Amino acid sequence: MVGVKIINTQKKRFAYLGSILVGFINGLLGAGGGMLAVPLLKKAGAEQKQAHATSIALILPLCLFSATLYLINGKVTFSDAVGYLPAGTVGAVIGAFLLSKIKDSWLRKIFALFIIWSGVRMWFR
Amino acid sequence: MVQIGNVYMWLAGILSGIIGAMGIGGGGVLIIYLTLMAGVDQITAQGINLLFFIPCAVIALVIHSRKKLIIWRLALPMILGGLVGVAIGAYSAEMIGPNMLGKIFSAFLIFIGLRELFARRKEDDGIKKSSR
């Protein structure tokens, strides 16, 4: 497996500061923090796949905290979410194995087009 | 509101699990489905997505850490910073309200999508080199 590069302290500091923004996006939009975390982690010295994997280690506790705040504020209940969990866990297993198997650039392109299209539709909803 | 056995629901769930576990933003997919197809309001959709992602992330994390892909000494300080951000973000979401939040979310999707599409070349080369 690829090793960790020697990490420049200043770039690490940049990543630490940036993590506040990652959390902000996670709390504000309930998603998308990882999109920001991956480039930050790469700047701090992580390889591509390490950055994707590490972003999940970062996002999980943030999700826990965000979800708790949403639950406390009554924005969502457990029963709203429970129906989606079986499908999600199946997908998570597939996705986690795929990460180390495939070259993901084609997936990214499709995904990019999909979210642009969705963004436009949501704007004019 | 939630119907077990709806094909689209399963598709959205599986797809966002896959994309989420790969660390490329699965959250977008489920929120898009919930707001555009299931008629859930923006802030509830976000809450559902947050809850949804927790077990997905646990599974992905176990698999990734077995493969030693996680750099904990980088993740831990960023978690601390991130938690501060979450508090500010969740509070702001409360203040802004679902309609405006929907607009911000769409703009964010478009921005991320365009970035993914056009700022990819160098990183693709990086993947090739580092995975050989």
PDB file of C-alpha atoms in Angstrom:
ATOM      1  CA  MET A   1       0.000   0.000   0.000  1.00  0.00           C
ATOM      2  CA  VAL A   2       1.126   3.534  -0.689  1.00  0.00           C
ATOM      3  CA  GLY A   3       2.869   5.337   2.145  1.00  0.00           C
ATOM      4  CA  VAL A   4       2.055   8.766   3.581  1.00  0.00           C
ATOM      5  CA  LYS A   5       4.102  11.565   2.127  1.00  0.00           C
ATOM      6  CA  ILE A   6       6.094  13.820   4.402  1.00  0.00           C
ATOM      7  CA  ILE A   7       3.546  16.428   5.281  1.00  0.00           C
ATOM      8  CA  ASN A   8       4.186  20.114   5.065  1.00  0.00           C
ATOM      9  CA  THR A   9       3.114  21.739   8.350  1.00  0.00           C
ATOM     10  CA  GLN A  10       1.620  24.789   6.707  1.00  0.00           C
ATOM     11  CA  LYS A  11      -0.564  22.700   4.426  1.00  0.00           C
ATOM     12  CA  LYS A  12      -1.680  20.678   7.419  1.00  0.00           C
ATOM     13  CA  ARG A  13      -2.697  23.882   9.185  1.00  0.00           C
ATOM     14  CA  PHE A  14      -4.682  24.848   6.091  1.00  0.00           C
ATOM     15  CA  ALA A  15      -6.474  21.503   6.252  1.00  0.00           C
ATOM     16  CA  TYR A  16      -7.259  21.963   9.960  1.00  0.00           C
ATOM     17  CA  LEU A  17      -8.776  25.393   9.313  1.00  0.00           C
ATOM     18  CA  GLY A  18     -10.623  24.045   6.290  1.00  0.00           C
ATOM     19  CA  SER A  19     -12.170  21.329   8.422  1.00  0.00           C
ATOM     20  CA  ILE A  20     -14.311  24.007  10.106  1.00  0.00           C
ATOM     21  CA  LEU A  21     -15.801  24.725   6.669  1.00  0.00           C
ATOM     22  CA  VAL A  22     -16.300  20.985   6.095  1.00  0.00           C
ATOM     23  CA  GLY A  23     -18.324  20.868   9.302  1.00  0.00           C
ATOM     24  CA  PHE A  24     -20.223  24.016   8.377  1.00  0.00           C
ATOM     25  CA  ILE A  25     -21.339  22.535   5.041  1.00  0.00           C
ATOM     26  CA  ASN A  26     -22.255  19.266   6.755  1.00  0.00           C
ATOM     27  CA  GLY A  27     -24.408  21.048   9.329  1.00  0.00           C
ATOM     28  CA  LEU A  28     -25.917  23.536   6.858  1.00  0.00           C
ATOM     29  CA  LEU A  29     -26.655  21.258   3.904  1.00  0.00           C
ATOM     30  CA  GLY A  30     -26.704  17.832   5.551  1.00  0.00           C
ATOM     31  CA  ALA A  31     -24.304  16.551   2.883  1.00  0.00           C
ATOM     32  CA  GLY A  32     -21.348  17.541   0.810  1.00  0.00           C
ATOM     33  CA  GLY A  33     -18.743  17.942   3.525  1.00  0.00           C
ATOM     34  CA  GLY A  34     -16.788  15.064   2.045  1.00  0.00           C
ATOM     35  CA  MET A  35     -16.533  16.869  -1.291  1.00  0.00           C
ATOM     36  CA  LEU A  36     -14.503  19.500   0.473  1.00  0.00           C
ATOM     37  CA  ALA A  37     -12.659  17.144   2.786  1.00  0.00           C
ATOM     38  CA  VAL A  38     -11.092  15.104  -0.051  1.00  0.00           C
ATOM     39  CA  PRO A  39      -9.164  17.986  -1.673  1.00  0.00           C
ATOM     40  CA  LEU A  40      -8.129  19.287   1.766  1.00  0.00           C
ATOM     41  CA  LEU A  41      -6.760  15.888   2.760  1.00  0.00           C
ATOM     42  CA  LYS A  42      -4.876  15.642  -0.511  1.00  0.00           C
ATOM     43  CA  LYS A  43      -3.340  19.050   0.089  1.00  0.00           C
ATOM     44  CA  ALA A  44      -2.235  17.826   3.506  1.00  0.00           C
ATOM     45  CA  GLY A  45      -0.391  14.914   1.902  1.00  0.00           C
ATOM     46  CA  ALA A  46      -2.868  12.043   1.495  1.00  0.00           C
ATOM     47  CA  GLU A  47      -2.925   9.959  -1.682  1.00  0.00           C
ATOM     48  CA  GLN A  48      -6.150   9.906  -3.716  1.00  0.00           C
ATOM     49  CA  LYS A  49      -7.623   6.741  -2.197  1.00  0.00           C
ATOM     50  CA  GLN A  50      -6.367   7.545   1.285  1.00  0.00           C
ATOM     51  CA  ALA A  51      -8.054  10.928   0.985  1.00  0.00           C
ATOM     52  CA  HIS A  52     -11.398   9.351   0.080  1.00  0.00           C
ATOM     53  CA  ALA A  53     -11.180   6.798   2.890  1.00  0.00           C
ATOM     54  CA  THR A  54      -9.987   9.341   5.463  1.00  0.00           C
ATOM     55  CA  SER A  55     -12.756  11.757   4.485  1.00  0.00           C
ATOM     56  CA  ILE A  56     -15.260   9.183   5.727  1.00  0.00           C
ATOM     57  CA  ALA A  57     -13.435   8.904   9.063  1.00  0.00           C
ATOM     58  CA  LEU A  58     -13.786  12.679   9.302  1.00  0.00           C
ATOM     59  CA  ILE A  59     -17.401  12.907   8.130  1.00  0.00           C
ATOM     60  CA  LEU A  60     -18.818  10.159  10.352  1.00  0.00           C
ATOM     61  CA  PRO A  61     -18.447  12.009  13.681  1.00  0.00           C
ATOM     62  CA  LEU A  62     -19.617  15.221  12.008  1.00  0.00           C
ATOM     63  CA  CYS A  63     -22.732  13.425  10.727  1.00  0.00           C
ATOM     64  CA  LEU A  64     -23.385  12.053  14.212  1.00  0.00           C
ATOM     65  CA  PHE A  65     -23.237  15.558  15.676  1.00  0.00           C
ATOM     66  CA  SER A  66     -25.281  17.148  12.853  1.00  0.00           C
ATOM     67  CA  ALA A  67     -27.922  14.432  13.027  1.00  0.00           C
ATOM     68  CA  THR A  68     -28.172  14.892  16.789  1.00  0.00           C
ATOM     69  CA  LEU A  69     -28.765  18.625  16.342  1.00  0.00           C
ATOM     70  CA  TYR A  70     -31.379  17.990  13.627  1.00  0.00           C
ATOM     71  CA  LEU A  71     -33.126  15.478  15.895  1.00  0.00           C
ATOM     72  CA  ILE A  72     -33.084  17.872  18.862  1.00  0.00           C
ATOM     73  CA  ASN A  73     -34.494  20.670  16.694  1.00  0.00           C
ATOM     74  CA  GLY A  74     -37.249  18.348  15.478  1.00  0.00           C
ATOM     75  CA  LYS A  75     -36.234  18.623  11.806  1.00  0.00           C
ATOM     76  CA  VAL A  76     -36.205  14.870  11.343  1.00  0.00           C
ATOM     77  CA  THR A  77     -37.127  11.675  13.199  1.00  0.00           C
ATOM     78  CA  PHE A  78     -35.603   8.209  13.141  1.00  0.00           C
ATOM     79  CA  SER A  79     -38.699   6.806  11.467  1.00  0.00           C
ATOM     80  CA  ASP A  80     -38.237   9.243   8.542  1.00  0.00           C
ATOM     81  CA  ALA A  81     -34.871   7.681   7.783  1.00  0.00           C
ATOM     82  CA  VAL A  82     -35.244   4.026   8.691  1.00  0.00           C
ATOM     83  CA  GLY A  83     -36.804   2.938   5.375  1.00  0.00           C
ATOM     84  CA  TYR A  84     -33.696   3.937   3.458  1.00  0.00           C
ATOM     85  CA  LEU A  85     -31.188   2.103   5.619  1.00  0.00           C
ATOM     86  CA  PRO A  86     -31.324  -1.405   4.080  1.00  0.00           C
ATOM     87  CA  ALA A  87     -30.637  -0.095   0.586  1.00  0.00           C
ATOM     88  CA  GLY A  88     -27.949   2.223   1.897  1.00  0.00           C
ATOM     89  CA  THR A  89     -26.029  -0.480   3.707  1.00  0.00           C
ATOM     90  CA  VAL A  90     -26.040  -2.688   0.605  1.00  0.00           C
ATOM     91  CA  GLY A  91     -24.703   0.244  -1.397  1.00  0.00           C
ATOM     92  CA  ALA A  92     -22.068   1.076   1.213  1.00  0.00           C
ATOM     93  CA  VAL A  93     -20.596  -2.420   1.109  1.00  0.00           C
ATOM     94  CA  ILE A  94     -20.460  -2.351  -2.704  1.00  0.00           C
ATOM     95  CA  GLY A  95     -18.980   1.148  -2.743  1.00  0.00           C
ATOM     96  CA  ALA A  96     -16.310   0.476  -0.129  1.00  0.00           C
ATOM     97  CA  PHE A  97     -15.048  -2.542  -2.067  1.00  0.00           C
ATOM     98  CA  LEU A  98     -15.240  -0.705  -5.381  1.00  0.00           C
ATOM     99  CA  LEU A  99     -13.026   2.104  -4.076  1.00  0.00           C
ATOM    100  CA  SER A 100      -9.946  -0.077  -4.019  1.00  0.00           C
ATOM    101  CA  LYS A 101     -10.856  -1.947  -7.211  1.00  0.00           C
ATOM    102  CA  ILE A 102     -11.810   0.517  -9.898  1.00  0.00           C
ATOM    103  CA  LYS A 103     -10.508   3.599 -11.547  1.00  0.00           C
ATOM    104  CA  ASP A 104     -13.221   5.977 -10.555  1.00  0.00           C
ATOM    105  CA  SER A 105     -12.817   8.790 -13.074  1.00  0.00           C
ATOM    106  CA  TRP A 106     -15.688   7.660 -15.325  1.00  0.00           C
ATOM    107  CA  LEU A 107     -17.960   7.352 -12.315  1.00  0.00           C
ATOM    108  CA  ARG A 108     -17.056  10.893 -11.310  1.00  0.00           C
ATOM    109  CA  LYS A 109     -17.958  12.269 -14.721  1.00  0.00           C
ATOM    110  CA  ILE A 110     -21.390  10.635 -14.677  1.00  0.00           C
ATOM    111  CA  PHE A 111     -21.906  11.739 -11.106  1.00  0.00           C
ATOM    112  CA  ALA A 112     -20.889  15.312 -11.974  1.00  0.00           C
ATOM    113  CA  LEU A 113     -23.413  15.523 -14.832  1.00  0.00           C
ATOM    114  CA  PHE A 114     -26.095  14.006 -12.632  1.00  0.00           C
ATOM    115  CA  ILE A 115     -25.686  16.518  -9.814  1.00  0.00           C
ATOM    116  CA  ILE A 116     -25.484  19.501 -12.181  1.00  0.00           C
ATOM    117  CA  TRP A 117     -28.756  18.397 -13.779  1.00  0.00           C
ATOM    118  CA  SER A 118     -30.310  17.899 -10.334  1.00  0.00           C
ATOM    119  CA  GLY A 119     -29.031  21.238  -9.101  1.00  0.00           C
ATOM    120  CA  VAL A 120     -30.660  23.005 -12.031  1.00  0.00           C
ATOM    121  CA  ARG A 121     -33.944  21.131 -11.475  1.00  0.00           C
ATOM    122  CA  MET A 122     -33.937  21.885  -7.768  1.00  0.00           C
ATOM    123  CA  TRP A 123     -33.267  25.566  -8.383  1.00  0.00           C
ATOM    124  CA  PHE A 124     -36.360  25.921 -10.618  1.00  0.00           C
ATOM    125  CA  ARG A 125     -38.568  23.637  -8.530  1.00  0.00           C
TER     126      ARG A 125
ATOM    127  CA  MET B   1     -44.239   9.125   3.548  1.00  0.00           C
ATOM    128  CA  VAL B   2     -41.760   6.262   3.435  1.00  0.00           C
ATOM    129  CA  GLN B   3     -42.994   3.297   1.417  1.00  0.00           C
ATOM    130  CA  ILE B   4     -40.999   0.110   1.789  1.00  0.00           C
ATOM    131  CA  GLY B   5     -40.481  -1.586  -1.556  1.00  0.00           C
ATOM    132  CA  ASN B   6     -40.523   1.459  -3.802  1.00  0.00           C
ATOM    133  CA  VAL B   7     -38.042   0.738  -6.609  1.00  0.00           C
ATOM    134  CA  TYR B   8     -36.785   4.317  -6.848  1.00  0.00           C
ATOM    135  CA  MET B   9     -36.265   4.437  -3.114  1.00  0.00           C
ATOM    136  CA  TRP B  10     -34.067   1.346  -3.299  1.00  0.00           C
ATOM    137  CA  LEU B  11     -32.181   2.717  -6.267  1.00  0.00           C
ATOM    138  CA  ALA B  12     -31.571   6.025  -4.518  1.00  0.00           C
ATOM    139  CA  GLY B  13     -30.525   4.261  -1.318  1.00  0.00           C
ATOM    140  CA  ILE B  14     -28.119   1.850  -2.980  1.00  0.00           C
ATOM    141  CA  LEU B  15     -26.647   4.501  -5.255  1.00  0.00           C
ATOM    142  CA  SER B  16     -26.028   6.959  -2.461  1.00  0.00           C
ATOM    143  CA  GLY B  17     -24.583   4.169  -0.296  1.00  0.00           C
ATOM    144  CA  ILE B  18     -22.118   3.297  -3.071  1.00  0.00           C
ATOM    145  CA  ILE B  19     -21.135   6.858  -3.824  1.00  0.00           C
ATOM    146  CA  GLY B  20     -21.008   7.764  -0.143  1.00  0.00           C
ATOM    147  CA  ALA B  21     -18.771   4.834   0.759  1.00  0.00           C
ATOM    148  CA  MET B  22     -16.381   5.816  -2.000  1.00  0.00           C
ATOM    149  CA  GLY B  23     -16.124   9.281  -0.490  1.00  0.00           C
ATOM    150  CA  ILE B  24     -17.514  11.146  -3.471  1.00  0.00           C
ATOM    151  CA  GLY B  25     -20.642  12.667  -2.055  1.00  0.00           C
ATOM    152  CA  GLY B  26     -23.465  10.179  -1.746  1.00  0.00           C
ATOM    153  CA  GLY B  27     -25.441  12.716   0.224  1.00  0.00           C
ATOM    154  CA  GLY B  28     -26.383  14.571  -2.900  1.00  0.00           C
ATOM    155  CA  VAL B  29     -28.158  11.563  -4.392  1.00  0.00           C
ATOM    156  CA  LEU B  30     -30.480  10.798  -1.490  1.00  0.00           C
ATOM    157  CA  ILE B  31     -31.368  14.454  -0.892  1.00  0.00           C
ATOM    158  CA  ILE B  32     -32.079  14.890  -4.603  1.00  0.00           C
ATOM    159  CA  TYR B  33     -34.382  11.869  -4.570  1.00  0.00           C
ATOM    160  CA  LEU B  34     -36.132  12.963  -1.382  1.00  0.00           C
ATOM    161  CA  THR B  35     -36.804  16.530  -2.499  1.00  0.00           C
ATOM    162  CA  LEU B  36     -37.439  16.032  -6.223  1.00  0.00           C
ATOM    163  CA  MET B  37     -39.265  12.690  -6.208  1.00  0.00           C
ATOM    164  CA  ALA B  38     -40.560  11.997  -2.701  1.00  0.00           C
ATOM    165  CA  GLY B  39     -41.713  15.549  -1.961  1.00  0.00           C
ATOM    166  CA  VAL B  40     -39.829  15.851   1.342  1.00  0.00           C
ATOM    167  CA  ASP B  41     -38.876  19.397   2.341  1.00  0.00           C
ATOM    168  CA  GLN B  42     -35.226  20.394   2.113  1.00  0.00           C
ATOM    169  CA  ILE B  43     -34.295  20.489   5.784  1.00  0.00           C
ATOM    170  CA  THR B  44     -35.998  17.160   6.603  1.00  0.00           C
ATOM    171  CA  ALA B  45     -34.299  15.600   3.567  1.00  0.00           C
ATOM    172  CA  GLN B  46     -30.980  16.796   4.950  1.00  0.00           C
ATOM    173  CA  GLY B  47     -31.768  15.290   8.331  1.00  0.00           C
ATOM    174  CA  ILE B  48     -32.741  11.968   6.739  1.00  0.00           C
ATOM    175  CA  ASN B  49     -29.515  11.966   4.771  1.00  0.00           C
ATOM    176  CA  LEU B  50     -27.453  12.606   7.906  1.00  0.00           C
ATOM    177  CA  LEU B  51     -29.069   9.686   9.740  1.00  0.00           C
ATOM    178  CA  PHE B  52     -28.824   7.520   6.631  1.00  0.00           C
ATOM    179  CA  PHE B  53     -25.127   8.155   6.223  1.00  0.00           C
ATOM    180  CA  ILE B  54     -24.151   7.070   9.755  1.00  0.00           C
ATOM    181  CA  PRO B  55     -24.449   3.266   9.257  1.00  0.00           C
ATOM    182  CA  CYS B  56     -23.111   3.571   5.699  1.00  0.00           C
ATOM    183  CA  ALA B  57     -20.044   5.380   7.004  1.00  0.00           C
ATOM    184  CA  VAL B  58     -19.479   2.817   9.768  1.00  0.00           C
ATOM    185  CA  ILE B  59     -19.460  -0.005   7.205  1.00  0.00           C
ATOM    186  CA  ALA B  60     -17.196   1.873   4.823  1.00  0.00           C
ATOM    187  CA  LEU B  61     -14.881   2.831   7.663  1.00  0.00           C
ATOM    188  CA  VAL B  62     -14.411  -0.776   8.803  1.00  0.00           C
ATOM    189  CA  ILE B  63     -13.548  -1.848   5.260  1.00  0.00           C
ATOM    190  CA  HIS B  64     -11.231   1.083   4.608  1.00  0.00           C
ATOM    191  CA  SER B  65      -9.389   0.795   7.913  1.00  0.00           C
ATOM    192  CA  ARG B  66      -8.719  -2.903   7.304  1.00  0.00           C
ATOM    193  CA  LYS B  67      -7.005  -1.829   4.126  1.00  0.00           C
ATOM    194  CA  LYS B  68      -5.047   0.787   6.106  1.00  0.00           C
ATOM    195  CA  LEU B  69      -6.383   3.561   3.915  1.00  0.00           C
ATOM    196  CA  ILE B  70      -7.244   5.925   6.760  1.00  0.00           C
ATOM    197  CA  ILE B  71      -4.727   8.470   8.027  1.00  0.00           C
ATOM    198  CA  TRP B  72      -5.939   8.935  11.598  1.00  0.00           C
ATOM    199  CA  ARG B  73      -3.400  11.533  12.638  1.00  0.00           C
ATOM    200  CA  LEU B  74      -4.752  13.759   9.888  1.00  0.00           C
ATOM    201  CA  ALA B  75      -8.410  12.927  10.544  1.00  0.00           C
ATOM    202  CA  LEU B  76      -8.479  13.498  14.313  1.00  0.00           C
ATOM    203  CA  PRO B  77      -7.569  17.208  14.427  1.00  0.00           C
ATOM    204  CA  MET B  78      -9.875  17.818  11.465  1.00  0.00           C
ATOM    205  CA  ILE B  79     -12.742  16.169  13.329  1.00  0.00           C
ATOM    206  CA  LEU B  80     -12.332  18.721  16.122  1.00  0.00           C
ATOM    207  CA  GLY B  81     -12.431  21.622  13.665  1.00  0.00           C
ATOM    208  CA  GLY B  82     -15.325  20.023  11.846  1.00  0.00           C
ATOM    209  CA  LEU B  83     -17.453  19.729  14.974  1.00  0.00           C
ATOM    210  CA  VAL B  84     -17.173  23.495  15.528  1.00  0.00           C
ATOM    211  CA  GLY B  85     -18.309  24.015  11.944  1.00  0.00           C
ATOM    212  CA  VAL B  86     -21.260  21.641  12.343  1.00  0.00           C
ATOM    213  CA  ALA B  87     -22.636  23.653  15.263  1.00  0.00           C
ATOM    214  CA  ILE B  88     -22.503  26.868  13.218  1.00  0.00           C
ATOM    215  CA  GLY B  89     -23.892  25.163  10.106  1.00  0.00           C
ATOM    216  CA  ALA B  90     -26.825  23.424  11.780  1.00  0.00           C
ATOM    217  CA  TYR B  91     -27.761  26.653  13.558  1.00  0.00           C
ATOM    218  CA  SER B  92     -27.613  28.562  10.247  1.00  0.00           C
ATOM    219  CA  ALA B  93     -29.815  25.956   8.533  1.00  0.00           C
ATOM    220  CA  GLU B  94     -32.399  26.525  11.251  1.00  0.00           C
ATOM    221  CA  MET B  95     -32.283  30.297  10.678  1.00  0.00           C
ATOM    222  CA  ILE B  96     -32.338  30.200   6.877  1.00  0.00           C
ATOM    223  CA  GLY B  97     -35.394  27.971   6.400  1.00  0.00           C
ATOM    224  CA  PRO B  98     -36.140  25.268   3.797  1.00  0.00           C
ATOM    225  CA  ASN B  99     -36.788  27.383   0.679  1.00  0.00           C
ATOM    226  CA  MET B 100     -33.606  29.432   0.756  1.00  0.00           C
ATOM    227  CA  LEU B 101     -31.728  26.334   1.909  1.00  0.00           C
ATOM    228  CA  GLY B 102     -32.955  24.516  -1.207  1.00  0.00           C
ATOM    229  CA  LYS B 103     -31.538  27.278  -3.390  1.00  0.00           C
ATOM    230  CA  ILE B 104     -28.188  27.175  -1.582  1.00  0.00           C
ATOM    231  CA  PHE B 105     -28.138  23.394  -1.956  1.00  0.00           C
ATOM    232  CA  SER B 106     -28.839  23.567  -5.717  1.00  0.00           C
ATOM    233  CA  ALA B 107     -26.102  26.150  -6.197  1.00  0.00           C
ATOM    234  CA  PHE B 108     -23.726  23.953  -4.221  1.00  0.00           C
ATOM    235  CA  LEU B 109     -24.571  20.921  -6.406  1.00  0.00           C
ATOM    236  CA  ILE B 110     -24.000  22.860  -9.614  1.00  0.00           C
ATOM    237  CA  PHE B 111     -20.705  24.233  -8.320  1.00  0.00           C
ATOM    238  CA  ILE B 112     -19.415  20.833  -7.171  1.00  0.00           C
ATOM    239  CA  GLY B 113     -20.562  19.202 -10.412  1.00  0.00           C
ATOM    240  CA  LEU B 114     -18.794  21.723 -12.595  1.00  0.00           C
ATOM    241  CA  ARG B 115     -15.647  21.381 -10.506  1.00  0.00           C
ATOM    242  CA  GLU B 116     -15.730  17.599 -10.820  1.00  0.00           C
ATOM    243  CA  LEU B 117     -16.205  17.861 -14.564  1.00  0.00           C
ATOM    244  CA  PHE B 118     -13.525  20.386 -15.380  1.00  0.00           C
ATOM    245  CA  ALA B 119     -10.860  20.209 -12.662  1.00  0.00           C
ATOM    246  CA  ARG B 120     -10.205  16.522 -12.973  1.00  0.00           C
ATOM    247  CA  ARG B 121      -7.328  15.994 -15.390  1.00  0.00           C
ATOM    248  CA  LYS B 122      -4.367  16.318 -13.037  1.00  0.00           C
ATOM    249  CA  GLU B 123      -5.946  14.148 -10.376  1.00  0.00           C
ATOM    250  CA  ASP B 124      -6.749  11.398 -12.873  1.00  0.00           C
ATOM    251  CA  ASP B 125      -3.098  11.306 -13.813  1.00  0.00           C
ATOM    252  CA  GLY B 126      -2.313  11.190 -10.108  1.00  0.00           C
ATOM    253  CA  ILE B 127      -4.490   8.114  -9.644  1.00  0.00           C
ATOM    254  CA  LYS B 128      -2.749   6.306 -12.475  1.00  0.00           C
ATOM    255  CA  LYS B 129       0.703   7.025 -11.116  1.00  0.00           C
ATOM    256  CA  SER B 130      -0.025   6.270  -7.483  1.00  0.00           C
ATOM    257  CA  SER B 131      -1.951   3.072  -8.138  1.00  0.00           C
ATOM    258  CA  ARG B 132       0.784   1.487 -10.221  1.00  0.00           C
TER     259      ARG B 132
END
